[in-house]
Amino acid sequence: MKLWSILASIVLTVVLFVSPLSAQAASSSSITRSAGDEVETTDFSGQELAGAEFTNLELENADFSNANLRGAVFNGAVLEDVNLHNVDFRQGIAYLVKFENADLSDSLFSDAMMLRSVFNNVNVTGVDFTNAILDGLEIKKLCKNASGVNPITGVDTRESLGCK
């Protein structure tokens, strides 16, 4: 029985690697801000930015408070002294992002993927990180100052981070 399981696993692996799989590519027209683009404003407060992409940008002192960033992508961005208070970043992606002195309070970061991002001196009071994916070291850093309950979901910040 064990031999059949191993054989089935090998066959499945070979089929997955040999058979062609369809690939989907993002259109360059879906990128709203990227390196080289002029960022005309740093005031994005209250804006509808669902699915927006911010690539390789330095957004120091930007104000995203109360913005809808659901499904947005920040890739290689520097977010120093940024106001992300009460944003909806559910299902968003923050890859290789530097969050420094940022206010994330009362925001929704559930189901977000934030791998290889760094969180230094950020306010996470009342943030819901339920099912968010972060690097273990960053979770430990965030747990040191995590507190509060998200006003929208009622989820405890420490519990959503899995703090001990």
PDB file of C-alpha atoms in Angstrom:
ATOM      1  CA  MET A   1       0.000   0.000   0.000  1.00  0.00           C
ATOM      2  CA  LYS A   2       2.840   2.364   0.894  1.00  0.00           C
ATOM      3  CA  LEU A   3       4.567   1.580  -2.393  1.00  0.00           C
ATOM      4  CA  TRP A   4       1.432   2.562  -4.347  1.00  0.00           C
ATOM      5  CA  SER A   5       1.227   5.877  -2.477  1.00  0.00           C
ATOM      6  CA  ILE A   6       4.824   6.685  -3.319  1.00  0.00           C
ATOM      7  CA  LEU A   7       4.338   5.641  -6.943  1.00  0.00           C
ATOM      8  CA  ALA A   8       1.162   7.747  -7.233  1.00  0.00           C
ATOM      9  CA  SER A   9       3.011  10.766  -5.785  1.00  0.00           C
ATOM     10  CA  ILE A  10       5.830  10.383  -8.291  1.00  0.00           C
ATOM     11  CA  VAL A  11       3.412  10.071 -11.220  1.00  0.00           C
ATOM     12  CA  LEU A  12       1.457  13.133 -10.052  1.00  0.00           C
ATOM     13  CA  THR A  13       4.660  15.152  -9.694  1.00  0.00           C
ATOM     14  CA  VAL A  14       5.837  14.187 -13.178  1.00  0.00           C
ATOM     15  CA  VAL A  15       2.448  15.076 -14.695  1.00  0.00           C
ATOM     16  CA  LEU A  16       2.405  18.481 -12.997  1.00  0.00           C
ATOM     17  CA  PHE A  17       5.911  19.370 -14.158  1.00  0.00           C
ATOM     18  CA  VAL A  18       5.604  18.019 -17.691  1.00  0.00           C
ATOM     19  CA  SER A  19       2.109  19.106 -18.696  1.00  0.00           C
ATOM     20  CA  PRO A  20       1.743  22.697 -19.855  1.00  0.00           C
ATOM     21  CA  LEU A  21      -0.100  25.018 -17.527  1.00  0.00           C
ATOM     22  CA  SER A  22      -1.728  28.225 -18.638  1.00  0.00           C
ATOM     23  CA  ALA A  23      -0.164  31.404 -17.361  1.00  0.00           C
ATOM     24  CA  GLN A  24      -1.846  34.700 -16.746  1.00  0.00           C
ATOM     25  CA  ALA A  25       0.033  37.941 -17.038  1.00  0.00           C
ATOM     26  CA  ALA A  26      -0.920  41.302 -15.678  1.00  0.00           C
ATOM     27  CA  SER A  27      -1.451  44.056 -18.155  1.00  0.00           C
ATOM     28  CA  SER A  28       0.865  47.025 -17.849  1.00  0.00           C
ATOM     29  CA  SER A  29      -2.196  49.229 -18.108  1.00  0.00           C
ATOM     30  CA  SER A  30      -3.287  48.015 -14.663  1.00  0.00           C
ATOM     31  CA  ILE A  31      -0.314  49.727 -13.006  1.00  0.00           C
ATOM     32  CA  THR A  32      -1.385  53.034 -11.578  1.00  0.00           C
ATOM     33  CA  ARG A  33       1.905  54.241 -10.101  1.00  0.00           C
ATOM     34  CA  SER A  34       5.396  52.909 -10.704  1.00  0.00           C
ATOM     35  CA  ALA A  35       8.981  54.076 -10.642  1.00  0.00           C
ATOM     36  CA  GLY A  36       9.512  56.798 -13.191  1.00  0.00           C
ATOM     37  CA  ASP A  37       5.890  57.957 -12.994  1.00  0.00           C
ATOM     38  CA  GLU A  38       5.289  61.363 -11.544  1.00  0.00           C
ATOM     39  CA  VAL A  39       3.416  61.061  -8.281  1.00  0.00           C
ATOM     40  CA  GLU A  40       1.352  64.206  -8.438  1.00  0.00           C
ATOM     41  CA  THR A  41       0.063  63.959  -4.887  1.00  0.00           C
ATOM     42  CA  THR A  42       0.790  62.235  -1.636  1.00  0.00           C
ATOM     43  CA  ASP A  43      -2.776  62.768  -0.446  1.00  0.00           C
ATOM     44  CA  PHE A  44      -4.692  59.596  -1.232  1.00  0.00           C
ATOM     45  CA  SER A  45      -6.992  59.968   1.777  1.00  0.00           C
ATOM     46  CA  GLY A  46     -10.504  58.626   1.320  1.00  0.00           C
ATOM     47  CA  GLN A  47      -9.821  57.556  -2.259  1.00  0.00           C
ATOM     48  CA  GLU A  48     -11.085  54.436  -4.031  1.00  0.00           C
ATOM     49  CA  LEU A  49      -7.813  52.629  -4.812  1.00  0.00           C
ATOM     50  CA  ALA A  50      -8.976  48.989  -4.859  1.00  0.00           C
ATOM     51  CA  GLY A  51      -6.581  46.944  -6.987  1.00  0.00           C
ATOM     52  CA  ALA A  52      -4.153  49.843  -7.514  1.00  0.00           C
ATOM     53  CA  GLU A  53      -0.455  49.037  -7.914  1.00  0.00           C
ATOM     54  CA  PHE A  54       2.374  51.063  -6.403  1.00  0.00           C
ATOM     55  CA  THR A  55       5.752  49.759  -7.597  1.00  0.00           C
ATOM     56  CA  ASN A  56       9.213  50.948  -6.529  1.00  0.00           C
ATOM     57  CA  LEU A  57       7.991  54.252  -5.151  1.00  0.00           C
ATOM     58  CA  GLU A  58       9.080  56.322  -2.184  1.00  0.00           C
ATOM     59  CA  LEU A  59       5.839  57.515  -0.648  1.00  0.00           C
ATOM     60  CA  GLU A  60       7.178  59.373   2.379  1.00  0.00           C
ATOM     61  CA  ASN A  61       4.560  61.294   4.358  1.00  0.00           C
ATOM     62  CA  ALA A  62       1.752  60.051   2.093  1.00  0.00           C
ATOM     63  CA  ASP A  63      -1.779  60.069   3.494  1.00  0.00           C
ATOM     64  CA  PHE A  64      -3.859  57.004   2.650  1.00  0.00           C
ATOM     65  CA  SER A  65      -6.182  57.383   5.643  1.00  0.00           C
ATOM     66  CA  ASN A  66      -9.713  56.054   5.117  1.00  0.00           C
ATOM     67  CA  ALA A  67      -8.800  54.844   1.599  1.00  0.00           C
ATOM     68  CA  ASN A  68     -10.065  51.648   0.023  1.00  0.00           C
ATOM     69  CA  LEU A  69      -6.895  49.727  -0.827  1.00  0.00           C
ATOM     70  CA  ARG A  70      -8.590  46.339  -1.012  1.00  0.00           C
ATOM     71  CA  GLY A  71      -6.517  44.075  -3.247  1.00  0.00           C
ATOM     72  CA  ALA A  72      -3.943  46.813  -3.853  1.00  0.00           C
ATOM     73  CA  VAL A  73      -0.293  45.970  -4.470  1.00  0.00           C
ATOM     74  CA  PHE A  74       2.721  47.728  -2.975  1.00  0.00           C
ATOM     75  CA  ASN A  75       5.884  46.216  -4.444  1.00  0.00           C
ATOM     76  CA  GLY A  76       9.289  47.505  -3.386  1.00  0.00           C
ATOM     77  CA  ALA A  77       7.754  50.678  -1.965  1.00  0.00           C
ATOM     78  CA  VAL A  78       9.076  52.808   0.880  1.00  0.00           C
ATOM     79  CA  LEU A  79       6.246  53.905   3.172  1.00  0.00           C
ATOM     80  CA  GLU A  80       7.955  56.133   5.740  1.00  0.00           C
ATOM     81  CA  ASP A  81       5.841  58.346   7.994  1.00  0.00           C
ATOM     82  CA  VAL A  82       2.749  57.227   6.064  1.00  0.00           C
ATOM     83  CA  ASN A  83      -0.784  57.553   7.386  1.00  0.00           C
ATOM     84  CA  LEU A  84      -2.660  54.304   6.739  1.00  0.00           C
ATOM     85  CA  HIS A  85      -5.219  54.889   9.502  1.00  0.00           C
ATOM     86  CA  ASN A  86      -8.526  53.107   8.902  1.00  0.00           C
ATOM     87  CA  VAL A  87      -7.626  51.721   5.458  1.00  0.00           C
ATOM     88  CA  ASP A  88      -9.135  48.601   3.947  1.00  0.00           C
ATOM     89  CA  PHE A  89      -6.133  46.598   2.744  1.00  0.00           C
ATOM     90  CA  ARG A  90      -7.873  43.227   2.792  1.00  0.00           C
ATOM     91  CA  GLN A  91      -6.445  40.769   0.265  1.00  0.00           C
ATOM     92  CA  GLY A  92      -3.705  43.262  -0.570  1.00  0.00           C
ATOM     93  CA  ILE A  93      -0.073  42.522  -1.299  1.00  0.00           C
ATOM     94  CA  ALA A  94       2.868  44.347   0.237  1.00  0.00           C
ATOM     95  CA  TYR A  95       6.068  42.708  -1.009  1.00  0.00           C
ATOM     96  CA  LEU A  96       9.477  44.135  -0.076  1.00  0.00           C
ATOM     97  CA  VAL A  97       7.818  47.172   1.491  1.00  0.00           C
ATOM     98  CA  LYS A  98       9.445  49.265   4.186  1.00  0.00           C
ATOM     99  CA  PHE A  99       6.875  50.469   6.719  1.00  0.00           C
ATOM    100  CA  GLU A 100       8.704  52.969   8.914  1.00  0.00           C
ATOM    101  CA  ASN A 101       7.009  55.220  11.507  1.00  0.00           C
ATOM    102  CA  ALA A 102       3.682  54.411   9.828  1.00  0.00           C
ATOM    103  CA  ASP A 103       0.219  54.662  11.373  1.00  0.00           C
ATOM    104  CA  LEU A 104      -1.745  51.500  10.524  1.00  0.00           C
ATOM    105  CA  SER A 105      -4.248  51.936  13.355  1.00  0.00           C
ATOM    106  CA  ASP A 106      -7.845  50.708  13.006  1.00  0.00           C
ATOM    107  CA  SER A 107      -7.113  49.217   9.567  1.00  0.00           C
ATOM    108  CA  LEU A 108      -8.123  45.952   7.929  1.00  0.00           C
ATOM    109  CA  PHE A 109      -5.129  43.871   6.830  1.00  0.00           C
ATOM    110  CA  SER A 110      -6.916  40.512   6.868  1.00  0.00           C
ATOM    111  CA  ASP A 111      -5.983  38.040   4.135  1.00  0.00           C
ATOM    112  CA  ALA A 112      -3.129  40.331   3.047  1.00  0.00           C
ATOM    113  CA  MET A 113       0.208  38.945   1.921  1.00  0.00           C
ATOM    114  CA  MET A 114       3.078  40.982   3.298  1.00  0.00           C
ATOM    115  CA  LEU A 115       6.143  38.807   2.847  1.00  0.00           C
ATOM    116  CA  ARG A 116       9.638  40.310   2.989  1.00  0.00           C
ATOM    117  CA  SER A 117       8.170  43.567   4.277  1.00  0.00           C
ATOM    118  CA  VAL A 118       9.678  45.358   7.265  1.00  0.00           C
ATOM    119  CA  PHE A 119       7.672  47.025  10.029  1.00  0.00           C
ATOM    120  CA  ASN A 120       9.735  49.477  12.118  1.00  0.00           C
ATOM    121  CA  ASN A 121       8.097  51.667  14.752  1.00  0.00           C
ATOM    122  CA  VAL A 122       4.562  51.283  13.380  1.00  0.00           C
ATOM    123  CA  ASN A 123       1.272  51.860  15.195  1.00  0.00           C
ATOM    124  CA  VAL A 124      -0.866  48.713  14.888  1.00  0.00           C
ATOM    125  CA  THR A 125      -3.470  49.588  17.498  1.00  0.00           C
ATOM    126  CA  GLY A 126      -6.796  48.062  16.469  1.00  0.00           C
ATOM    127  CA  VAL A 127      -5.514  46.439  13.256  1.00  0.00           C
ATOM    128  CA  ASP A 128      -7.138  43.192  12.082  1.00  0.00           C
ATOM    129  CA  PHE A 129      -4.418  40.889  10.666  1.00  0.00           C
ATOM    130  CA  THR A 130      -6.649  37.788  10.475  1.00  0.00           C
ATOM    131  CA  ASN A 131      -5.150  35.271   8.008  1.00  0.00           C
ATOM    132  CA  ALA A 132      -2.506  37.788   6.904  1.00  0.00           C
ATOM    133  CA  ILE A 133       0.847  36.323   5.885  1.00  0.00           C
ATOM    134  CA  LEU A 134       3.880  38.038   7.376  1.00  0.00           C
ATOM    135  CA  ASP A 135       7.441  36.959   8.100  1.00  0.00           C
ATOM    136  CA  GLY A 136       7.826  35.444  11.581  1.00  0.00           C
ATOM    137  CA  LEU A 137      10.382  37.995  12.742  1.00  0.00           C
ATOM    138  CA  GLU A 138       8.071  40.857  11.765  1.00  0.00           C
ATOM    139  CA  ILE A 139       5.163  39.278  13.656  1.00  0.00           C
ATOM    140  CA  LYS A 140       7.342  39.164  16.771  1.00  0.00           C
ATOM    141  CA  LYS A 141       8.215  42.855  16.319  1.00  0.00           C
ATOM    142  CA  LEU A 142       4.575  43.813  15.834  1.00  0.00           C
ATOM    143  CA  CYS A 143       3.457  41.785  18.860  1.00  0.00           C
ATOM    144  CA  LYS A 144       5.653  43.912  21.150  1.00  0.00           C
ATOM    145  CA  ASN A 145       3.338  46.916  20.706  1.00  0.00           C
ATOM    146  CA  ALA A 146       0.135  45.307  19.395  1.00  0.00           C
ATOM    147  CA  SER A 147      -3.018  46.251  21.261  1.00  0.00           C
ATOM    148  CA  GLY A 148      -6.648  47.144  20.811  1.00  0.00           C
ATOM    149  CA  VAL A 149      -9.630  45.797  18.958  1.00  0.00           C
ATOM    150  CA  ASN A 150     -10.535  46.617  15.376  1.00  0.00           C
ATOM    151  CA  PRO A 151     -13.600  48.907  15.417  1.00  0.00           C
ATOM    152  CA  ILE A 152     -15.121  47.312  12.290  1.00  0.00           C
ATOM    153  CA  THR A 153     -14.574  43.574  12.837  1.00  0.00           C
ATOM    154  CA  GLY A 154     -14.246  43.488  16.636  1.00  0.00           C
ATOM    155  CA  VAL A 155     -11.099  41.344  16.295  1.00  0.00           C
ATOM    156  CA  ASP A 156      -8.327  41.721  18.871  1.00  0.00           C
ATOM    157  CA  THR A 157      -5.068  42.806  17.205  1.00  0.00           C
ATOM    158  CA  ARG A 158      -2.866  40.497  19.286  1.00  0.00           C
ATOM    159  CA  GLU A 159      -5.085  37.499  18.532  1.00  0.00           C
ATOM    160  CA  SER A 160      -5.143  38.263  14.796  1.00  0.00           C
ATOM    161  CA  LEU A 161      -1.311  38.323  14.795  1.00  0.00           C
ATOM    162  CA  GLY A 162      -1.106  35.121  16.838  1.00  0.00           C
ATOM    163  CA  CYS A 163       0.854  36.823  19.619  1.00  0.00           C
ATOM    164  CA  LYS A 164       1.675  34.681  22.635  1.00  0.00           C
TER     165      LYS A 164
END
